[in-house]
Coordinates of C-alpha atoms in Angstrom, one line a residue:
M1 CA 49.4 180.4 81.7
T2 CA 51.1 180.7 85.1
E3 CA 52.2 183.6 87.1
R4 CA 55.5 184.2 87.8
P5 CA 57.4 187.2 89.0
V6 CA 59.7 189.2 87.8
D7 CA 63.2 188.1 88.3
R8 CA 65.3 190.9 87.0
A9 CA 68.9 188.9 88.7
A10 CA 68.3 186.3 86.0
S11 CA 67.6 188.8 83.2
G12 CA 71.1 189.1 82.0
E13 CA 72.9 191.0 79.9
R14 CA 71.3 192.9 77.1
A15 CA 71.4 191.5 73.8
G16 CA 74.0 193.7 71.0
S17 CA 77.1 194.0 74.0
E18 CA 80.5 194.9 72.1
R19 CA 83.0 192.8 72.1
T20 CA 86.0 193.8 73.1
P21 CA 89.9 191.9 72.5
S22 CA 90.0 191.2 75.6
S23 CA 86.5 189.7 76.6
E24 CA 86.7 186.5 78.3
P25 CA 84.1 185.0 77.7
E26 CA 83.3 186.1 74.0
Q27 CA 80.2 188.5 75.2
P28 CA 77.1 187.8 73.7
G29 CA 76.7 189.0 70.0
N30 CA 76.0 187.9 66.8
A31 CA 74.3 184.5 67.5
T32 CA 74.5 184.9 71.0
A33 CA 71.3 187.1 73.1
K34 CA 70.7 187.6 76.2
H35 CA 67.9 189.8 77.1
H36 CA 66.8 191.8 79.6
N37 CA 63.2 193.4 79.3
V38 CA 61.3 190.7 77.4
S39 CA 58.9 188.7 79.0
L40 CA 56.4 185.6 77.3
L41 CA 52.7 186.4 77.7
S42 CA 50.6 183.9 76.2
V43 CA 51.3 181.0 73.3
A44 CA 48.1 179.7 71.7
T45 CA 47.3 176.8 69.1
T46 CA 44.6 175.5 66.9
T47 CA 44.1 172.4 66.0
A48 CA 42.9 170.9 62.8
D49 CA 40.0 168.9 63.1
R50 CA 40.4 165.4 60.8
V51 CA 42.5 162.6 62.1
T52 CA 45.0 160.8 60.0
T53 CA 46.5 157.8 60.9
S54 CA 49.8 156.5 60.4
A55 CA 47.4 153.2 59.3
D56 CA 45.4 155.2 57.2
I57 CA 48.6 156.5 55.0
E58 CA 50.3 153.0 55.0
A59 CA 47.0 151.3 53.4
R60 CA 47.5 153.3 50.7
L61 CA 50.9 152.8 50.2
R62 CA 50.3 148.9 50.4
G63 CA 50.9 148.2 46.7
V64 CA 54.7 149.8 47.0
L65 CA 55.4 148.7 50.4
R66 CA 54.8 145.4 49.7
R67 CA 56.8 145.4 46.4
L68 CA 59.5 147.1 48.5
R69 CA 59.4 144.1 50.8
L70 CA 59.4 147.6 53.2
P71 CA 56.5 146.5 56.5
M72 CA 53.1 147.7 57.5
G73 CA 53.4 149.7 60.6
L74 CA 57.0 151.6 59.5
L75 CA 55.7 155.1 60.0
E76 CA 54.7 154.2 63.6
R77 CA 58.2 151.6 64.5
V78 CA 60.7 154.3 63.2
A79 CA 59.5 157.5 63.5
G80 CA 56.7 157.2 66.4
V81 CA 54.2 159.5 64.6
I82 CA 51.1 157.3 65.7
E83 CA 48.6 159.9 64.3
R84 CA 48.5 163.6 63.1
R85 CA 46.2 165.9 62.3
N86 CA 44.7 167.7 58.8
W87 CA 42.6 170.5 57.9
G88 CA 38.7 169.8 57.8
E89 CA 36.3 170.7 55.1
G90 CA 36.2 174.6 55.6
Q91 CA 39.0 175.4 57.2
T92 CA 43.0 176.7 56.1
F93 CA 46.0 177.4 57.6
Q94 CA 45.3 181.2 57.2
D95 CA 41.9 181.4 58.9
A96 CA 43.8 178.7 62.3
A97 CA 47.0 180.8 62.4
I98 CA 44.3 184.3 62.6
D99 CA 42.5 181.7 65.6
A100 CA 45.7 181.1 67.3
G101 CA 46.4 185.1 66.7
R102 CA 43.7 186.4 68.3
R103 CA 43.8 183.9 71.5
A104 CA 47.0 184.3 72.2
M105 CA 46.2 188.0 72.5
A106 CA 43.3 187.9 74.3
E107 CA 45.3 185.7 76.7
A108 CA 47.8 188.0 76.9
G109 CA 45.5 190.8 77.5
V110 CA 47.0 192.4 74.3
R111 CA 44.4 194.4 72.0
P112 CA 45.4 194.3 68.3
D113 CA 45.9 198.5 68.0
E114 CA 48.7 197.4 70.5
I115 CA 50.9 195.3 68.4
G116 CA 53.5 196.9 66.9
L117 CA 55.1 194.1 65.1
L118 CA 53.5 190.6 63.1
I119 CA 55.8 187.9 62.6
N120 CA 54.5 185.1 60.5
T121 CA 56.8 182.3 60.6
S122 CA 54.7 179.1 58.5
V123 CA 56.4 177.0 55.5
T124 CA 53.4 176.7 54.3
R125 CA 52.3 179.4 51.8
P126 CA 50.1 180.2 48.8
H127 CA 52.1 181.9 46.5
L128 CA 55.3 183.6 46.5
E129 CA 54.0 187.1 46.7
P130 CA 52.8 189.2 48.7
S131 CA 54.0 187.9 52.0
V132 CA 51.6 185.2 54.6
A133 CA 51.9 188.2 57.3
V134 CA 49.7 190.6 55.2
R135 CA 46.7 188.1 55.4
L136 CA 47.4 187.6 58.7
H137 CA 47.8 191.3 59.7
H138 CA 44.2 192.1 57.9
G139 CA 42.3 189.3 59.5
L140 CA 44.0 189.6 63.4
G141 CA 42.6 193.6 62.7
L142 CA 46.5 195.2 63.1
P143 CA 46.6 198.8 62.9
S144 CA 48.6 200.3 60.2
S145 CA 51.8 200.7 62.7
A146 CA 52.2 197.2 62.9
I147 CA 55.5 196.1 61.2
N148 CA 54.2 192.6 59.6
F149 CA 56.5 190.1 57.1
D150 CA 57.5 186.7 57.2
I151 CA 60.6 185.1 58.3
A152 CA 61.3 181.7 56.8
N153 CA 64.1 179.0 58.3
A154 CA 62.6 176.1 57.6
C155 CA 61.5 174.2 61.3
L156 CA 63.0 177.2 63.2
G157 CA 61.2 180.0 62.5
F158 CA 58.8 180.4 65.5
V159 CA 62.0 180.2 68.1
N160 CA 64.1 182.7 65.8
A161 CA 61.1 185.1 65.2
M162 CA 60.4 185.4 69.2
S163 CA 64.4 186.5 69.1
V164 CA 64.0 188.9 66.4
A165 CA 61.1 190.2 68.4
A166 CA 62.6 190.4 71.9
G167 CA 65.4 192.0 70.3
M168 CA 63.0 194.8 69.5
I169 CA 61.1 195.1 72.9
D170 CA 64.6 195.4 74.2
S171 CA 65.7 198.0 71.6
G172 CA 62.1 199.6 72.6
Q173 CA 61.4 200.0 68.7
I174 CA 58.1 198.3 69.9
K175 CA 56.3 197.3 72.4
Y176 CA 53.9 194.0 71.9
A177 CA 55.3 191.6 69.4
L178 CA 52.6 188.8 67.8
V179 CA 54.3 186.1 66.4
V180 CA 52.2 183.1 64.4
D181 CA 52.7 180.3 62.6
G182 CA 50.3 177.9 60.3
E183 CA 51.0 174.9 58.7
D184 CA 49.2 172.9 55.8
A185 CA 50.7 169.2 55.3
D186 CA 47.7 167.9 53.3
Q187 CA 49.1 168.8 49.3
V188 CA 52.5 167.7 50.4
Q189 CA 51.3 164.1 51.5
L190 CA 48.8 163.8 48.7
N191 CA 51.4 164.4 46.2
T192 CA 54.1 162.1 48.0
I193 CA 51.6 159.0 48.0
D194 CA 50.7 159.6 44.0
R195 CA 54.1 159.6 43.4
L196 CA 55.3 156.6 45.5
N197 CA 52.7 154.5 44.2
Q198 CA 53.3 155.7 40.5
G199 CA 55.9 153.3 40.4
G200 CA 59.0 152.7 39.4
R201 CA 60.7 153.9 43.3
N202 CA 63.5 151.6 45.0
R203 CA 64.1 151.5 48.7
K204 CA 66.5 154.1 48.8
D205 CA 64.0 156.6 47.2
F206 CA 61.1 155.8 49.1
M207 CA 63.3 156.2 52.4
S208 CA 63.9 159.9 50.9
E209 CA 60.5 161.2 51.5
F210 CA 59.8 159.0 53.6
A211 CA 59.6 162.4 56.3
S212 CA 56.9 163.8 54.0
L213 CA 54.6 161.3 55.5
T214 CA 55.4 162.5 59.3
L215 CA 53.9 166.0 58.2
G216 CA 51.3 167.4 60.3
S217 CA 48.8 170.4 59.9
G218 CA 48.3 173.0 63.1
A219 CA 48.9 176.7 63.9
A220 CA 50.3 178.5 67.0
A221 CA 51.0 181.8 67.9
A222 CA 52.5 183.7 71.0
V223 CA 52.3 187.4 72.5
L224 CA 56.2 188.8 73.7
G225 CA 56.3 192.1 75.6
P226 CA 57.5 194.1 78.3
A227 CA 58.5 192.3 81.5
D228 CA 58.2 195.3 83.6
L229 CA 54.9 195.6 82.3
H230 CA 54.0 192.2 82.7
P231 CA 55.1 190.7 86.5
E232 CA 52.3 187.3 85.4
G233 CA 55.0 186.6 82.0
H234 CA 57.6 184.6 81.4
R235 CA 61.1 186.1 81.6
I236 CA 62.6 185.2 78.0
V237 CA 66.2 184.7 78.7
G238 CA 68.0 184.8 75.7
G239 CA 69.6 182.3 73.1
V240 CA 71.8 181.2 71.0
T241 CA 72.1 180.1 67.2
R242 CA 74.4 178.8 64.8
A243 CA 74.7 177.6 60.9
A244 CA 76.6 174.2 59.1
T245 CA 74.9 175.4 55.9
Q246 CA 77.4 173.8 53.5
W247 CA 74.4 171.0 54.4
Y248 CA 72.1 173.5 52.4
D249 CA 71.1 170.5 50.1
L250 CA 70.3 167.5 52.7
C251 CA 66.2 168.3 53.0
V252 CA 64.5 170.5 50.5
G253 CA 61.0 170.3 50.3
S254 CA 58.3 172.1 48.7
V255 CA 54.7 171.5 47.8
D256 CA 55.7 168.6 45.7
G257 CA 57.0 166.6 48.2
M258 CA 60.0 167.1 50.6
F259 CA 63.4 165.0 49.6
T260 CA 65.7 164.2 52.6
D261 CA 69.4 162.4 53.0
A262 CA 68.0 161.4 57.3
K263 CA 71.7 159.7 57.7
M264 CA 73.4 162.5 56.6
L265 CA 71.1 165.1 58.2
L266 CA 70.8 163.8 61.4
K267 CA 74.5 163.5 61.3
G268 CA 75.1 166.6 60.7
G269 CA 72.1 168.4 63.1
M270 CA 73.8 166.3 65.8
E271 CA 77.4 167.7 65.4
L272 CA 76.1 171.0 65.4
V273 CA 73.8 171.2 68.3
V274 CA 76.9 169.5 71.1
A275 CA 78.9 172.7 69.2
A276 CA 76.4 175.2 69.6
W277 CA 75.1 173.4 72.9
T278 CA 79.5 173.8 74.2
E279 CA 79.8 177.4 72.7
A280 CA 77.2 178.1 74.8
R281 CA 78.0 177.0 77.8
A282 CA 79.9 180.7 78.0
H283 CA 76.6 182.3 78.9
F284 CA 74.2 180.0 79.7
D285 CA 73.8 177.1 82.1
W286 CA 70.8 174.6 80.1
A287 CA 72.4 171.5 82.1
N288 CA 69.7 171.3 84.3
M289 CA 66.6 172.8 82.7
D290 CA 63.0 171.7 84.4
R291 CA 62.0 171.1 80.6
Y292 CA 63.4 171.0 77.2
V293 CA 61.1 171.2 74.7
L294 CA 61.7 170.1 71.1
H295 CA 61.3 170.4 67.9
Q296 CA 59.3 167.7 67.3
V297 CA 60.0 165.5 64.4
S298 CA 60.4 161.8 65.8
D299 CA 61.6 159.1 68.0
V300 CA 64.9 158.6 66.0
H301 CA 65.5 162.2 66.1
T302 CA 64.1 163.2 69.9
N303 CA 66.6 160.6 71.2
A304 CA 69.8 161.4 69.2
F305 CA 69.3 165.4 70.4
V306 CA 69.1 163.2 74.0
E307 CA 71.8 161.2 73.7
A308 CA 73.9 164.4 72.1
I309 CA 73.5 166.6 74.7
G310 CA 73.1 164.6 77.6
I311 CA 70.2 165.8 78.7
P312 CA 67.3 163.2 81.0
R313 CA 64.8 162.1 78.5
D314 CA 61.8 162.1 80.8
K315 CA 62.6 166.0 81.0
V316 CA 61.6 165.8 76.9
P317 CA 57.8 166.1 76.6
T318 CA 56.9 165.1 73.4
T319 CA 53.6 165.9 71.2
Y320 CA 54.5 164.0 67.4
Q321 CA 52.9 160.9 68.0
R322 CA 49.9 162.7 67.9
F323 CA 50.7 166.0 65.9
G324 CA 52.9 164.7 63.7
N325 CA 55.8 167.2 62.7
V326 CA 54.3 170.5 62.0
G327 CA 57.1 172.3 61.5
P328 CA 57.7 175.8 63.3
A329 CA 54.8 175.4 65.0
S330 CA 55.4 172.2 67.1
I331 CA 57.8 174.0 69.7
P332 CA 55.2 176.5 70.8
I333 CA 52.4 173.0 70.1
T334 CA 54.3 171.3 72.4
L335 CA 55.2 174.2 75.1
A336 CA 51.3 175.2 75.2
D337 CA 50.6 171.4 75.4
E338 CA 52.6 170.7 78.5
V339 CA 51.6 174.4 80.2
E340 CA 47.9 172.6 79.9
S341 CA 49.1 168.9 81.2
G342 CA 51.0 171.2 84.4
G343 CA 54.3 169.9 83.5
I344 CA 55.7 173.4 83.2
R345 CA 54.8 174.8 86.6
R346 CA 55.9 178.9 88.1
G347 CA 59.4 178.8 88.4
D348 CA 60.2 176.2 85.5
R349 CA 63.6 177.0 83.5
V350 CA 62.0 175.7 80.0
F351 CA 64.8 175.1 76.7
L352 CA 63.6 175.9 73.8
G353 CA 65.6 173.7 70.6
G354 CA 65.8 172.1 67.5
V355 CA 67.6 171.5 64.4
G356 CA 66.0 173.1 60.6
S357 CA 66.8 172.1 57.4
G358 CA 69.7 173.9 56.0
I359 CA 71.2 173.1 58.6
N360 CA 70.9 175.8 61.5
T361 CA 69.8 175.7 64.7
A362 CA 68.2 177.5 67.7
M363 CA 68.3 177.3 71.1
M364 CA 66.8 179.6 73.5
E365 CA 66.0 179.6 77.2
L366 CA 62.7 181.3 78.9
H367 CA 62.2 181.4 83.0
W368 CA 58.0 180.8 83.8

């Protein structure tokens, strides 16, 4: 990853500043945080071997599409998803997450025994308990002293985990944190295709499950550590989260399928994004970032996000065309892809953001 000197002046205030009645504007706290000594040291991804095109999926749904008078090419035309990845023979999302974690630590120059915190953010889980984190903790060879747990918050988990880890580093509770995510879209897509092929579905039913067909598999990991010890790192300045949980039932998913009221989810999500963006102006200047790395859903969602907050479309890299929606892993996958391609360079200001089912939104600023 590109090296960048520590910029203490850009680090902002310490998260958790107390609010006083006369403070204008409102000080960071609760859902707004600034970090004073945390850097992203590395981000690594593990790509699934098997490529599944949208044409492959639609070929399996040809009869349903014909009966409902829906055109072939719908996934690519509406969502912009040309292909997505699925795990090959012998691959699992957990092994892929472990692989990404190992490479992230190697890239950061941090040993497993130095990790004080592991957060798994995977939506995918083979069982309700124990946490996925325990399997990853063991596979990564982390010490007994490393705190480990899952954060489950739909597609925002990775950014949420970075914020939690940054706060713990700032407080001195830990020195290094490893955030990991692995996703497996295979079963939910197979179940969705089988159910749609059983008949008795109308157009509304089909479109409520459309999002399941855009999902992809993949894994990502990131290491965070103290900025003063890593001038080569990338400063985590801070960020905001906001909630509109009255919309808790607009997108509900399990291994059986994901059912979405796409129109209302988009409307509610963009209203929340605008509100959060507007409130964040008191603490952050995000109007002219060098890159805006957004959660990868589709053409429709990306264009809506861009229009809602008024940012240049050419500063928004996208990967959903190749990888689909990889849940919480999509932001780090896109970030790593943009770094590798040279789209993000030393000195750049980078915005991470997205909307997750629930509805929640999370936004974060990095100084590269």
